[in-house]
PDB file of C-alpha atoms and ligand atoms in Angstrom:
ATOM      1  CA  UNK A   1      -6.254  30.605  -2.158  1.00 41.00           C
ATOM      2  CA  UNK A   2      -3.021  32.570  -2.395  1.00 44.00           C
ATOM      3  CA  UNK A   3       0.085  30.656  -3.382  1.00 52.00           C
ATOM      4  CA  UNK A   4       3.195  31.183  -5.403  1.00 69.00           C
ATOM      5  CA  UNK A   5       1.564  29.795  -8.524  1.00 80.00           C
ATOM      6  CA  UNK A   6       1.786  31.936 -11.607  1.00 84.00           C
ATOM      7  CA  UNK A   7       0.878  30.837 -15.131  1.00 89.00           C
ATOM      8  CA  UNK A   8       3.963  32.584 -16.513  1.00 90.00           C
ATOM      9  CA  UNK A   9       6.186  30.143 -14.601  1.00 91.00           C
ATOM     10  CA  UNK A  10       4.498  27.239 -16.367  1.00 91.00           C
ATOM     11  CA  UNK A  11       5.022  28.868 -19.761  1.00 92.00           C
ATOM     12  CA  UNK A  12       8.668  29.504 -18.893  1.00 93.00           C
ATOM     13  CA  UNK A  13       9.408  25.920 -17.842  1.00 95.00           C
ATOM     14  CA  UNK A  14       7.863  24.516 -21.039  1.00 94.00           C
ATOM     15  CA  UNK A  15       9.921  27.023 -23.035  1.00 93.00           C
ATOM     16  CA  UNK A  16      13.072  25.680 -21.391  1.00 96.00           C
ATOM     17  CA  UNK A  17      12.025  22.073 -21.982  1.00 96.00           C
ATOM     18  CA  UNK A  18      13.303  21.613 -25.523  1.00 96.00           C
ATOM     19  CA  UNK A  19      16.959  21.476 -26.503  1.00 96.00           C
ATOM     20  CA  UNK A  20      18.210  22.754 -29.864  1.00 95.00           C
ATOM     21  CA  UNK A  21      17.797  19.337 -31.428  1.00 96.00           C
ATOM     22  CA  UNK A  22      14.345  18.919 -29.894  1.00 96.00           C
ATOM     23  CA  UNK A  23      15.255  16.682 -27.006  1.00 98.00           C
ATOM     24  CA  UNK A  24      13.188  17.116 -23.844  1.00 98.00           C
ATOM     25  CA  UNK A  25      15.040  18.051 -20.675  1.00 98.00           C
ATOM     26  CA  UNK A  26      13.617  15.976 -17.815  1.00 98.00           C
ATOM     27  CA  UNK A  27      14.611  18.632 -15.297  1.00 97.00           C
ATOM     28  CA  UNK A  28      12.279  21.213 -16.858  1.00 97.00           C
ATOM     29  CA  UNK A  29       9.585  18.672 -17.685  1.00 97.00           C
ATOM     30  CA  UNK A  30       9.207  17.843 -14.015  1.00 97.00           C
ATOM     31  CA  UNK A  31       9.619  21.494 -13.008  1.00 96.00           C
ATOM     32  CA  UNK A  32       6.498  22.152 -15.082  1.00 94.00           C
ATOM     33  CA  UNK A  33       4.662  19.475 -13.091  1.00 95.00           C
ATOM     34  CA  UNK A  34       5.862  20.977  -9.825  1.00 94.00           C
ATOM     35  CA  UNK A  35       4.302  24.297 -10.828  1.00 92.00           C
ATOM     36  CA  UNK A  36       1.035  22.583 -11.723  1.00 93.00           C
ATOM     37  CA  UNK A  37       0.994  20.718  -8.434  1.00 93.00           C
ATOM     38  CA  UNK A  38       1.294  23.976  -6.527  1.00 89.00           C
ATOM     39  CA  UNK A  39      -1.660  25.206  -8.548  1.00 89.00           C
ATOM     40  CA  UNK A  40      -3.673  22.086  -7.778  1.00 89.00           C
ATOM     41  CA  UNK A  41      -2.972  22.406  -4.095  1.00 86.00           C
ATOM     42  CA  UNK A  42      -4.613  25.820  -4.131  1.00 83.00           C
ATOM     43  CA  UNK A  43      -7.852  24.168  -5.360  1.00 83.00           C
ATOM     44  CA  UNK A  44      -8.672  22.368  -2.138  1.00 80.00           C
ATOM     45  CA  UNK A  45      -8.334  19.023  -0.435  1.00 82.00           C
ATOM     46  CA  UNK A  46     -10.274  16.909  -2.960  1.00 81.00           C
ATOM     47  CA  UNK A  47      -7.451  17.586  -5.362  1.00 84.00           C
ATOM     48  CA  UNK A  48      -4.822  16.391  -2.973  1.00 85.00           C
ATOM     49  CA  UNK A  49      -5.197  12.726  -3.947  1.00 83.00           C
ATOM     50  CA  UNK A  50      -4.453  13.750  -7.515  1.00 89.00           C
ATOM     51  CA  UNK A  51      -1.497  15.909  -6.585  1.00 92.00           C
ATOM     52  CA  UNK A  52      -0.093  13.241  -4.245  1.00 94.00           C
ATOM     53  CA  UNK A  53       0.213  10.816  -7.130  1.00 95.00           C
ATOM     54  CA  UNK A  54       1.742  13.495  -9.356  1.00 96.00           C
ATOM     55  CA  UNK A  55       4.243  14.363  -6.596  1.00 97.00           C
ATOM     56  CA  UNK A  56       5.267  10.748  -6.127  1.00 97.00           C
ATOM     57  CA  UNK A  57       5.913  10.446  -9.874  1.00 98.00           C
ATOM     58  CA  UNK A  58       7.914  13.676  -9.859  1.00 98.00           C
ATOM     59  CA  UNK A  59       9.969  12.333  -6.950  1.00 98.00           C
ATOM     60  CA  UNK A  60      10.749   9.074  -8.728  1.00 98.00           C
ATOM     61  CA  UNK A  61      12.072  11.084 -11.678  1.00 98.00           C
ATOM     62  CA  UNK A  62      14.082  13.381  -9.402  1.00 98.00           C
ATOM     63  CA  UNK A  63      15.671  10.390  -7.700  1.00 98.00           C
ATOM     64  CA  UNK A  64      16.861   9.075 -11.078  1.00 98.00           C
ATOM     65  CA  UNK A  65      18.075  12.520 -12.064  1.00 97.00           C
ATOM     66  CA  UNK A  66      20.129  12.904  -8.890  1.00 97.00           C
ATOM     67  CA  UNK A  67      21.333   9.293  -8.744  1.00 97.00           C
ATOM     68  CA  UNK A  68      24.586   7.787  -9.965  1.00 97.00           C
ATOM     69  CA  UNK A  69      23.166   7.378 -13.472  1.00 98.00           C
ATOM     70  CA  UNK A  70      21.786  10.915 -13.454  1.00 98.00           C
ATOM     71  CA  UNK A  71      23.650  11.926 -16.588  1.00 98.00           C
ATOM     72  CA  UNK A  72      21.598   9.374 -18.547  1.00 98.00           C
ATOM     73  CA  UNK A  73      18.446  11.098 -17.362  1.00 98.00           C
ATOM     74  CA  UNK A  74      19.301  14.454 -18.894  1.00 98.00           C
ATOM     75  CA  UNK A  75      16.649  14.131 -21.596  1.00 98.00           C
ATOM     76  CA  UNK A  76      13.687  11.841 -22.231  1.00 98.00           C
ATOM     77  CA  UNK A  77      15.567  10.574 -25.292  1.00 98.00           C
ATOM     78  CA  UNK A  78      18.702   9.677 -23.327  1.00 98.00           C
ATOM     79  CA  UNK A  79      16.611   8.036 -20.587  1.00 98.00           C
ATOM     80  CA  UNK A  80      14.781   5.807 -23.078  1.00 98.00           C
ATOM     81  CA  UNK A  81      18.053   4.761 -24.669  1.00 98.00           C
ATOM     82  CA  UNK A  82      19.739   4.084 -21.321  1.00 98.00           C
ATOM     83  CA  UNK A  83      16.875   2.158 -19.723  1.00 98.00           C
ATOM     84  CA  UNK A  84      16.210   0.036 -22.809  1.00 98.00           C
ATOM     85  CA  UNK A  85      19.885  -0.753 -23.429  1.00 98.00           C
ATOM     86  CA  UNK A  86      20.282  -1.827 -19.808  1.00 98.00           C
ATOM     87  CA  UNK A  87      17.009  -3.740 -19.601  1.00 97.00           C
ATOM     88  CA  UNK A  88      15.661  -1.490 -16.864  1.00 97.00           C
ATOM     89  CA  UNK A  89      12.115  -1.394 -18.217  1.00 97.00           C
ATOM     90  CA  UNK A  90       9.421  -3.952 -17.355  1.00 97.00           C
ATOM     91  CA  UNK A  91       7.178  -4.813 -20.286  1.00 96.00           C
ATOM     92  CA  UNK A  92       5.001  -7.042 -18.109  1.00 94.00           C
ATOM     93  CA  UNK A  93       3.480  -6.650 -14.647  1.00 91.00           C
ATOM     94  CA  UNK A  94       5.755  -9.178 -12.980  1.00 87.00           C
ATOM     95  CA  UNK A  95       9.160  -7.682 -13.747  1.00 89.00           C
ATOM     96  CA  UNK A  96      11.821  -6.468 -11.375  1.00 92.00           C
ATOM     97  CA  UNK A  97      11.757  -2.783 -12.389  1.00 92.00           C
ATOM     98  CA  UNK A  98       8.196  -1.726 -11.607  1.00 93.00           C
ATOM     99  CA  UNK A  99       9.151   1.945 -11.309  1.00 96.00           C
ATOM    100  CA  UNK A 100      11.285   2.633 -14.339  1.00 98.00           C
ATOM    101  CA  UNK A 101      11.737   6.186 -15.555  1.00 98.00           C
ATOM    102  CA  UNK A 102      10.024   5.191 -18.822  1.00 98.00           C
ATOM    103  CA  UNK A 103       6.812   3.952 -17.163  1.00 98.00           C
ATOM    104  CA  UNK A 104       6.744   6.785 -14.639  1.00 98.00           C
ATOM    105  CA  UNK A 105       7.153   9.454 -17.275  1.00 98.00           C
ATOM    106  CA  UNK A 106       4.469   7.730 -19.375  1.00 98.00           C
ATOM    107  CA  UNK A 107       1.918   8.478 -16.617  1.00 98.00           C
ATOM    108  CA  UNK A 108       2.895  12.148 -16.663  1.00 98.00           C
ATOM    109  CA  UNK A 109       2.867  12.115 -20.439  1.00 98.00           C
ATOM    110  CA  UNK A 110      -0.745  10.872 -20.475  1.00 98.00           C
ATOM    111  CA  UNK A 111      -1.659  13.567 -17.962  1.00 97.00           C
ATOM    112  CA  UNK A 112       0.023  16.174 -20.180  1.00 97.00           C
ATOM    113  CA  UNK A 113      -2.476  15.303 -22.913  1.00 98.00           C
ATOM    114  CA  UNK A 114      -5.260  16.068 -20.455  1.00 97.00           C
ATOM    115  CA  UNK A 115      -3.594  19.398 -19.636  1.00 96.00           C
ATOM    116  CA  UNK A 116      -3.224  20.276 -23.290  1.00 97.00           C
ATOM    117  CA  UNK A 117      -6.935  19.615 -23.971  1.00 98.00           C
ATOM    118  CA  UNK A 118      -8.089  21.378 -20.833  1.00 97.00           C
ATOM    119  CA  UNK A 119      -6.009  24.529 -21.370  1.00 96.00           C
ATOM    120  CA  UNK A 120      -7.083  24.690 -24.992  1.00 97.00           C
ATOM    121  CA  UNK A 121     -10.738  24.550 -24.047  1.00 97.00           C
ATOM    122  CA  UNK A 122     -10.174  27.103 -21.295  1.00 96.00           C
ATOM    123  CA  UNK A 123      -8.499  29.394 -23.809  1.00 96.00           C
ATOM    124  CA  UNK A 124     -11.397  29.225 -26.256  1.00 97.00           C
ATOM    125  CA  UNK A 125     -14.132  29.239 -23.600  1.00 97.00           C
ATOM    126  CA  UNK A 126     -16.809  31.892 -23.197  1.00 95.00           C
ATOM    127  CA  UNK A 127     -18.367  33.548 -20.129  1.00 93.00           C
ATOM    128  CA  UNK A 128     -20.965  30.816 -19.675  1.00 94.00           C
ATOM    129  CA  UNK A 129     -18.544  27.874 -20.067  1.00 96.00           C
ATOM    130  CA  UNK A 130     -18.159  25.632 -17.021  1.00 97.00           C
ATOM    131  CA  UNK A 131     -14.666  24.668 -15.853  1.00 97.00           C
ATOM    132  CA  UNK A 132     -15.987  21.403 -14.401  1.00 97.00           C
ATOM    133  CA  UNK A 133     -17.380  20.384 -17.790  1.00 97.00           C
ATOM    134  CA  UNK A 134     -14.268  21.423 -19.717  1.00 98.00           C
ATOM    135  CA  UNK A 135     -12.172  19.498 -17.220  1.00 97.00           C
ATOM    136  CA  UNK A 136     -14.210  16.298 -17.382  1.00 97.00           C
ATOM    137  CA  UNK A 137     -14.454  16.402 -21.185  1.00 98.00           C
ATOM    138  CA  UNK A 138     -10.676  16.682 -21.409  1.00 98.00           C
ATOM    139  CA  UNK A 139     -10.394  13.844 -18.895  1.00 98.00           C
ATOM    140  CA  UNK A 140     -12.812  11.574 -20.753  1.00 98.00           C
ATOM    141  CA  UNK A 141     -10.864  12.114 -23.939  1.00 98.00           C
ATOM    142  CA  UNK A 142      -7.468  11.373 -22.432  1.00 97.00           C
ATOM    143  CA  UNK A 143      -6.670   9.994 -18.980  1.00 97.00           C
ATOM    144  CA  UNK A 144      -9.940   8.264 -18.147  1.00 98.00           C
ATOM    145  CA  UNK A 145      -9.224   5.233 -20.340  1.00 97.00           C
ATOM    146  CA  UNK A 146      -6.159   4.438 -18.210  1.00 98.00           C
ATOM    147  CA  UNK A 147      -7.900   4.747 -14.844  1.00 97.00           C
ATOM    148  CA  UNK A 148      -9.914   2.250 -12.835  1.00 97.00           C
ATOM    149  CA  UNK A 149     -13.568   2.905 -12.137  1.00 97.00           C
ATOM    150  CA  UNK A 150     -12.695   3.917  -8.591  1.00 95.00           C
ATOM    151  CA  UNK A 151     -10.208   6.574  -9.659  1.00 95.00           C
ATOM    152  CA  UNK A 152     -12.515   7.872 -12.388  1.00 96.00           C
ATOM    153  CA  UNK A 153     -15.283   8.305  -9.833  1.00 95.00           C
ATOM    154  CA  UNK A 154     -13.052  10.161  -7.394  1.00 93.00           C
ATOM    155  CA  UNK A 155     -11.632  12.365 -10.160  1.00 94.00           C
ATOM    156  CA  UNK A 156     -15.113  13.289 -11.422  1.00 95.00           C
ATOM    157  CA  UNK A 157     -16.166  14.109  -7.876  1.00 92.00           C
ATOM    158  CA  UNK A 158     -13.208  16.475  -7.554  1.00 92.00           C
ATOM    159  CA  UNK A 159     -13.979  18.161 -10.896  1.00 94.00           C
ATOM    160  CA  UNK A 160     -17.424  19.132  -9.639  1.00 94.00           C
ATOM    161  CA  UNK A 161     -15.837  21.281  -6.948  1.00 92.00           C
ATOM    162  CA  UNK A 162     -13.693  23.313  -9.352  1.00 94.00           C
ATOM    163  CA  UNK A 163     -14.149  27.063  -9.055  1.00 93.00           C
ATOM    164  CA  UNK A 164     -16.120  28.763 -11.806  1.00 95.00           C
ATOM    165  CA  UNK A 165     -14.446  30.256 -14.844  1.00 95.00           C
ATOM    166  CA  UNK A 166     -13.889  33.745 -13.406  1.00 94.00           C
ATOM    167  CA  UNK A 167     -12.385  32.478 -10.160  1.00 92.00           C
ATOM    168  CA  UNK A 168     -10.333  29.970 -12.116  1.00 93.00           C
ATOM    169  CA  UNK A 169      -8.807  32.683 -14.294  1.00 93.00           C
ATOM    170  CA  UNK A 170      -8.115  34.581 -11.097  1.00 91.00           C
ATOM    171  CA  UNK A 171      -6.103  31.733  -9.476  1.00 88.00           C
ATOM    172  CA  UNK A 172      -4.009  31.408 -12.596  1.00 88.00           C
ATOM    173  CA  UNK A 173      -2.543  34.695 -11.423  1.00 86.00           C
ATOM    174  CA  UNK A 174      -1.634  36.111 -14.798  1.00 89.00           C
ATOM    175  CA  UNK A 175      -3.528  39.394 -14.969  1.00 91.00           C
ATOM    176  CA  UNK A 176      -6.778  40.179 -16.756  1.00 92.00           C
ATOM    177  CA  UNK A 177      -8.785  37.467 -18.529  1.00 93.00           C
ATOM    178  CA  UNK A 178      -7.436  38.731 -21.847  1.00 94.00           C
ATOM    179  CA  UNK A 179      -3.899  38.393 -20.564  1.00 94.00           C
ATOM    180  CA  UNK A 180      -4.580  34.876 -19.305  1.00 94.00           C
ATOM    181  CA  UNK A 181      -6.037  33.922 -22.693  1.00 95.00           C
ATOM    182  CA  UNK A 182      -2.967  35.324 -24.446  1.00 95.00           C
ATOM    183  CA  UNK A 183      -0.678  33.397 -22.133  1.00 94.00           C
ATOM    184  CA  UNK A 184      -2.654  30.192 -22.699  1.00 95.00           C
ATOM    185  CA  UNK A 185      -2.186  30.812 -26.410  1.00 96.00           C
ATOM    186  CA  UNK A 186       1.529  30.795 -25.744  1.00 95.00           C
ATOM    187  CA  UNK A 187       1.444  27.736 -23.464  1.00 94.00           C
ATOM    188  CA  UNK A 188      -0.650  25.289 -25.483  1.00 95.00           C
ATOM    189  CA  UNK A 189       1.575  25.056 -28.607  1.00 96.00           C
ATOM    190  CA  UNK A 190       4.610  24.494 -26.363  1.00 96.00           C
ATOM    191  CA  UNK A 191       2.830  21.750 -24.429  1.00 96.00           C
ATOM    192  CA  UNK A 192       1.580  20.180 -27.678  1.00 97.00           C
ATOM    193  CA  UNK A 193       5.067  20.057 -29.114  1.00 97.00           C
ATOM    194  CA  UNK A 194       6.563  18.460 -25.994  1.00 97.00           C
ATOM    195  CA  UNK A 195       3.681  15.980 -25.941  1.00 98.00           C
ATOM    196  CA  UNK A 196       4.038  15.084 -29.626  1.00 98.00           C
ATOM    197  CA  UNK A 197       7.793  14.532 -29.426  1.00 98.00           C
ATOM    198  CA  UNK A 198       7.347  12.210 -26.436  1.00 98.00           C
ATOM    199  CA  UNK A 199       4.465  10.389 -28.121  1.00 98.00           C
ATOM    200  CA  UNK A 200       6.531   9.730 -31.270  1.00 98.00           C
ATOM    201  CA  UNK A 201       9.552   8.589 -29.272  1.00 98.00           C
ATOM    202  CA  UNK A 202       7.450   6.250 -27.122  1.00 98.00           C
ATOM    203  CA  UNK A 203       5.588   4.874 -30.149  1.00 98.00           C
ATOM    204  CA  UNK A 204       8.846   4.191 -31.975  1.00 98.00           C
ATOM    205  CA  UNK A 205      10.151   2.240 -28.976  1.00 98.00           C
ATOM    206  CA  UNK A 206       6.837   0.497 -28.220  1.00 98.00           C
ATOM    207  CA  UNK A 207       6.602   2.092 -24.777  1.00 98.00           C
ATOM    208  CA  UNK A 208       3.071   3.478 -24.928  1.00 98.00           C
ATOM    209  CA  UNK A 209       1.466   0.564 -23.082  1.00 97.00           C
ATOM    210  CA  UNK A 210       3.962   0.023 -20.270  1.00 97.00           C
ATOM    211  CA  UNK A 211       2.262  -1.546 -17.222  1.00 96.00           C
TER     212      UNK A 211
HETATM  213  C1  1PZ B 301      -7.411  21.639 -12.458  1.00 55.13           C
HETATM  214  C2  1PZ B 301      -7.999  20.350 -12.192  1.00 55.13           C
HETATM  215  C3  1PZ B 301      -7.066  19.245 -12.013  1.00 55.13           C
HETATM  216  C4  1PZ B 301      -7.617  17.977 -12.529  1.00 55.13           C
HETATM  217  C5  1PZ B 301      -6.603  16.941 -12.808  1.00 55.13           C
HETATM  218  C6  1PZ B 301      -7.092  15.890 -13.760  1.00 55.13           C
HETATM  219  C7  1PZ B 301      -6.400  14.598 -13.670  1.00 55.13           C
HETATM  220  C8  1PZ B 301      -7.144  13.592 -12.870  1.00 55.13           C
HETATM  221  C9  1PZ B 301      -6.303  12.413 -12.548  1.00 55.13           C
HETATM  222  C10 1PZ B 301      -6.726  11.670 -11.331  1.00 55.13           C
HETATM  223  C11 1PZ B 301      -5.816  10.567 -10.964  1.00 55.13           C
HETATM  224  C12 1PZ B 301      -5.202  10.627  -9.611  1.00 55.13           C
HETATM  225  C13 1PZ B 301      -4.989   9.371  -8.905  1.00 55.13           C
HETATM  226  C14 1PZ B 301      -3.833   8.515  -9.305  1.00 55.13           C
HETATM  227  C15 1PZ B 301      -3.858   7.727 -10.368  1.00 55.13           C
HETATM  228  C16 1PZ B 301      -2.771   6.763 -10.740  1.00 55.13           C
HETATM  229  O1  1PZ B 301      -3.267   5.468 -10.580  1.00 55.13           O
HETATM  230  C17 1PZ B 301      -2.375   7.009 -12.186  1.00 55.13           C
HETATM  231  C18 1PZ B 301      -1.582   5.872 -12.811  1.00 55.13           C
HETATM  232  O2  1PZ B 301      -0.384   5.688 -12.126  1.00 55.13           O
HETATM  233  P1  1PZ B 301      -0.001   4.183 -11.651  1.00 55.13           P
HETATM  234  O3  1PZ B 301      -1.078   3.735 -10.699  1.00 55.13           O
HETATM  235  O4  1PZ B 301       0.041   3.354 -12.895  1.00 55.13           O
HETATM  236  O5  1PZ B 301       1.351   4.329 -11.003  1.00 55.13           O
HETATM  237  N1  1PZ B 301      -1.642   8.237 -12.250  1.00 55.13           N
HETATM  238  C19 1PZ B 301      -1.787   9.116 -13.242  1.00 55.13           C
HETATM  239  O6  1PZ B 301      -2.530   8.907 -14.173  1.00 55.13           O
HETATM  240  C20 1PZ B 301      -0.998  10.389 -13.160  1.00 55.13           C
HETATM  241  C21 1PZ B 301      -1.941  11.496 -12.818  1.00 55.13           C
HETATM  242  C22 1PZ B 301      -1.276  12.811 -12.653  1.00 55.13           C
HETATM  243  C23 1PZ B 301      -2.312  13.888 -12.576  1.00 55.13           C
HETATM  244  C24 1PZ B 301      -1.729  15.221 -12.655  1.00 55.13           C
HETATM  245  C25 1PZ B 301      -2.737  16.247 -12.960  1.00 55.13           C
HETATM  246  C26 1PZ B 301      -2.132  17.577 -12.913  1.00 55.13           C
HETATM  247  C27 1PZ B 301      -3.122  18.634 -13.130  1.00 55.13           C
HETATM  248  C28 1PZ B 301      -2.558  19.983 -13.188  1.00 55.13           C
HETATM  249  C29 1PZ B 301      -3.550  21.001 -12.777  1.00 55.13           C
HETATM  250  C30 1PZ B 301      -3.521  22.236 -13.520  1.00 55.13           C
END
């Protein structure tokens, strides 16, 4: 179960995510996902199909960030502007840019909503709360609507194997349960703010339904 995961690292990357004028740095946004992937990998092999997809999305974003147009991928705001101005975003299935930064980040953005709901319910949970139930409720309320029946079934199967609440707090590697709860209290408002800013930006540019 041991790994380098530590909840504090997640809090720190989300703290670094926002610029002074509330733009979201893609570098830290995906660093946050990298941390979460390392956490997921410590949960066992059923979670690896989930983390594989997350990793491939992270890699697509890293490739943009390191490519010749990397400077345009500094923030989510600059990416949206650059990709839209240069017609690099497919608004229908049959386009020639099936893996734009905008559509790739949208998948992570939808997953961030799941994370926000799940961490919030973990934070306010009690001794007899079940992680598997908290996880699937958060999923039903967020990501499930975007997933095929097949993926939903596999995801729900994985949720059933989640460790119980005590063990789960333990793998978060952030001290006593009280300390974990305090840290979650720090993490969730940061995640909410990043999520809300992205949501507003995507809504304004009609990007929320990208195929
Ligand atoms: C702690 C427990 C972790 C539970 C994670 C809950 C999320 C379940 C998501 C299962 C989906 C995995 C399979 C891949 C699905 C893809 O089809 C979709 C859409 O992408 P497209 O096909 O359009 O390219 N991918 C996603 O929705 C992104 C999913 C990322 C999931 C990251 C979860 C990170 C959890 C962090 C753990 C603390």
